[in-house]
Amino acid sequence: MLNSDLDIRLEPRIKELYQLHKERSANIDWSYHEFIPWDKAMSFKRVPWDESQVTLPEGVIVAIETALLTEVNLPWYTSHLDYTFKNSMDVINDFVRTWTAEEDQHSNLLETYLLVTRNVNPTRLHELR
């Protein structure tokens, strides 16, 4: 995408919105490890996974898995966005990198939560990925 494909008059507003996003996210503790119930973690070698360990409703698990599978494609999304906006405003490219980092954190949280809580068969989750 060329700079001429975007109305350059939008750049100040895009910069303003991006700065606002960065300021708001700076005030949020992104330490996802605080949300994981680590006390439930067990070795899958020592205690093999069993369907009886699942505690979440099937619909919730399907929703989390679907979100996780979307996150798995993050490298391709990022590559496509980089290519699409390669000659665009710097703020657009900065946002793509910020977005990528945030989505990667979501992916890590979702997968870790499912595994630690044993709400998913780890072999099946690996195959889905």
Short mmCIF file of C-alpha atoms in Angstrom, two decimals:
data_model
loop_
_atom_site.label_atom_id
_atom_site.label_comp_id
_atom_site.label_asym_id
_atom_site.label_seq_id
_atom_site.Cartn_x
_atom_site.Cartn_y
_atom_site.Cartn_z
CA MET A 1 0.00 0.00 0.00
CA LEU A 2 1.40 3.37 -0.90
CA ASN A 3 1.21 6.46 1.27
CA SER A 4 -1.00 7.93 -1.42
CA ASP A 5 -3.54 5.16 -0.75
CA LEU A 6 -4.22 6.62 2.70
CA ASP A 7 -5.41 10.14 3.18
CA ILE A 8 -2.40 11.83 4.78
CA ARG A 9 -4.80 14.12 6.63
CA LEU A 10 -5.62 11.12 8.83
CA GLU A 11 -2.08 10.80 10.15
CA PRO A 12 -2.40 13.26 13.09
CA ARG A 13 -5.59 11.54 14.28
CA ILE A 14 -4.06 8.07 13.87
CA LYS A 15 -1.02 9.18 15.87
CA GLU A 16 -3.29 10.60 18.55
CA LEU A 17 -5.28 7.36 18.81
CA TYR A 18 -2.13 5.24 18.87
CA GLN A 19 -0.63 7.39 21.63
CA LEU A 20 -3.86 7.09 23.61
CA HIS A 21 -3.74 3.31 23.23
CA LYS A 22 -0.14 3.21 24.46
CA GLU A 23 -0.97 5.41 27.45
CA ARG A 24 -3.96 3.30 28.43
CA SER A 25 -2.13 0.02 28.00
CA ALA A 26 0.78 1.35 30.09
CA ASN A 27 -1.66 1.55 33.01
CA ILE A 28 -2.69 -2.07 32.69
CA ASP A 29 -0.70 -4.85 34.31
CA TRP A 30 -0.17 -7.27 31.43
CA SER A 31 1.46 -9.85 33.72
CA TYR A 32 -0.73 -12.70 32.59
CA HIS A 33 1.03 -15.09 34.92
CA GLU A 34 -1.08 -13.55 37.70
CA PHE A 35 -4.24 -14.97 36.07
CA ILE A 36 -3.01 -18.56 35.78
CA PRO A 37 -3.96 -20.90 38.64
CA TRP A 38 -0.47 -22.38 38.90
CA ASP A 39 -1.44 -24.42 41.95
CA LYS A 40 -3.49 -26.65 39.61
CA ALA A 41 -0.50 -27.44 37.38
CA MET A 42 0.62 -31.07 37.17
CA SER A 43 3.04 -32.92 34.96
CA PHE A 44 1.29 -34.66 32.08
CA LYS A 45 3.92 -37.40 32.28
CA ARG A 46 3.24 -38.02 35.95
CA VAL A 47 -0.54 -37.52 35.74
CA PRO A 48 -1.79 -38.20 32.21
CA TRP A 49 -4.62 -36.06 30.90
CA ASP A 50 -8.10 -37.49 31.24
CA GLU A 51 -11.41 -36.05 30.04
CA SER A 52 -12.73 -36.15 33.60
CA GLN A 53 -10.34 -33.29 34.47
CA VAL A 54 -12.23 -30.80 32.28
CA THR A 55 -14.13 -28.23 34.35
CA LEU A 56 -15.21 -25.67 31.74
CA PRO A 57 -18.34 -26.02 29.61
CA GLU A 58 -17.69 -27.34 26.11
CA GLY A 59 -18.86 -24.08 24.50
CA VAL A 60 -16.32 -22.08 26.50
CA ILE A 61 -13.52 -24.44 25.51
CA VAL A 62 -14.51 -24.25 21.84
CA ALA A 63 -14.52 -20.45 22.06
CA ILE A 64 -11.06 -20.37 23.69
CA GLU A 65 -9.66 -22.89 21.20
CA THR A 66 -11.06 -20.88 18.30
CA ALA A 67 -9.49 -17.71 19.65
CA LEU A 68 -6.21 -19.57 20.16
CA LEU A 69 -6.25 -20.94 16.62
CA THR A 70 -6.77 -17.43 15.34
CA GLU A 71 -3.73 -16.32 17.33
CA VAL A 72 -1.67 -19.17 15.86
CA ASN A 73 -1.85 -17.37 12.51
CA LEU A 74 -0.29 -14.25 14.00
CA PRO A 75 2.98 -14.55 12.04
CA TRP A 76 1.05 -14.62 8.76
CA TYR A 77 -1.22 -11.74 9.75
CA THR A 78 1.78 -9.67 10.74
CA SER A 79 3.68 -10.53 7.58
CA HIS A 80 0.67 -9.59 5.46
CA LEU A 81 0.13 -6.33 7.33
CA ASP A 82 3.84 -5.47 7.05
CA TYR A 83 3.67 -6.08 3.31
CA THR A 84 0.39 -4.23 2.89
CA PHE A 85 1.54 -1.15 4.80
CA LYS A 86 5.27 -1.25 3.97
CA ASN A 87 5.27 2.20 2.37
CA SER A 88 2.64 3.66 4.63
CA MET A 89 2.76 6.02 7.59
CA ASP A 90 5.22 5.06 10.31
CA VAL A 91 2.44 5.12 12.89
CA ILE A 92 0.60 2.35 11.03
CA ASN A 93 3.69 0.15 11.10
CA ASP A 94 4.27 0.96 14.78
CA PHE A 95 0.71 -0.06 15.53
CA VAL A 96 1.12 -3.36 13.65
CA ARG A 97 4.13 -4.22 15.84
CA THR A 98 2.28 -3.24 19.03
CA TRP A 99 -0.77 -5.23 17.99
CA THR A 100 1.40 -8.26 17.24
CA ALA A 101 3.02 -8.16 20.67
CA GLU A 102 -0.34 -7.87 22.41
CA GLU A 103 -1.88 -10.71 20.42
CA ASP A 104 1.11 -12.91 21.22
CA GLN A 105 0.47 -12.33 24.92
CA HIS A 106 -3.17 -13.34 24.44
CA SER A 107 -2.09 -16.54 22.73
CA ASN A 108 0.31 -17.42 25.54
CA LEU A 109 -2.34 -16.78 28.16
CA LEU A 110 -5.01 -18.85 26.42
CA GLU A 111 -2.79 -21.85 25.80
CA THR A 112 -1.20 -21.79 29.25
CA TYR A 113 -4.59 -21.50 30.96
CA LEU A 114 -6.03 -24.44 29.04
CA LEU A 115 -3.02 -26.62 29.79
CA VAL A 116 -2.59 -25.71 33.46
CA THR A 117 -6.28 -26.18 34.22
CA ARG A 118 -6.31 -29.40 32.16
CA ASN A 119 -9.37 -28.22 30.28
CA VAL A 120 -7.99 -29.54 27.02
CA ASN A 121 -6.20 -32.63 25.82
CA PRO A 122 -2.60 -31.38 25.37
CA THR A 123 -2.00 -33.71 22.42
CA ARG A 124 -5.16 -32.53 20.66
CA LEU A 125 -4.26 -28.89 21.34
CA HIS A 126 -0.83 -29.46 19.81
CA GLU A 127 -2.41 -31.09 16.75
CA LEU A 128 -4.83 -28.18 16.35
CA ARG A 129 -1.94 -25.75 16.33
#
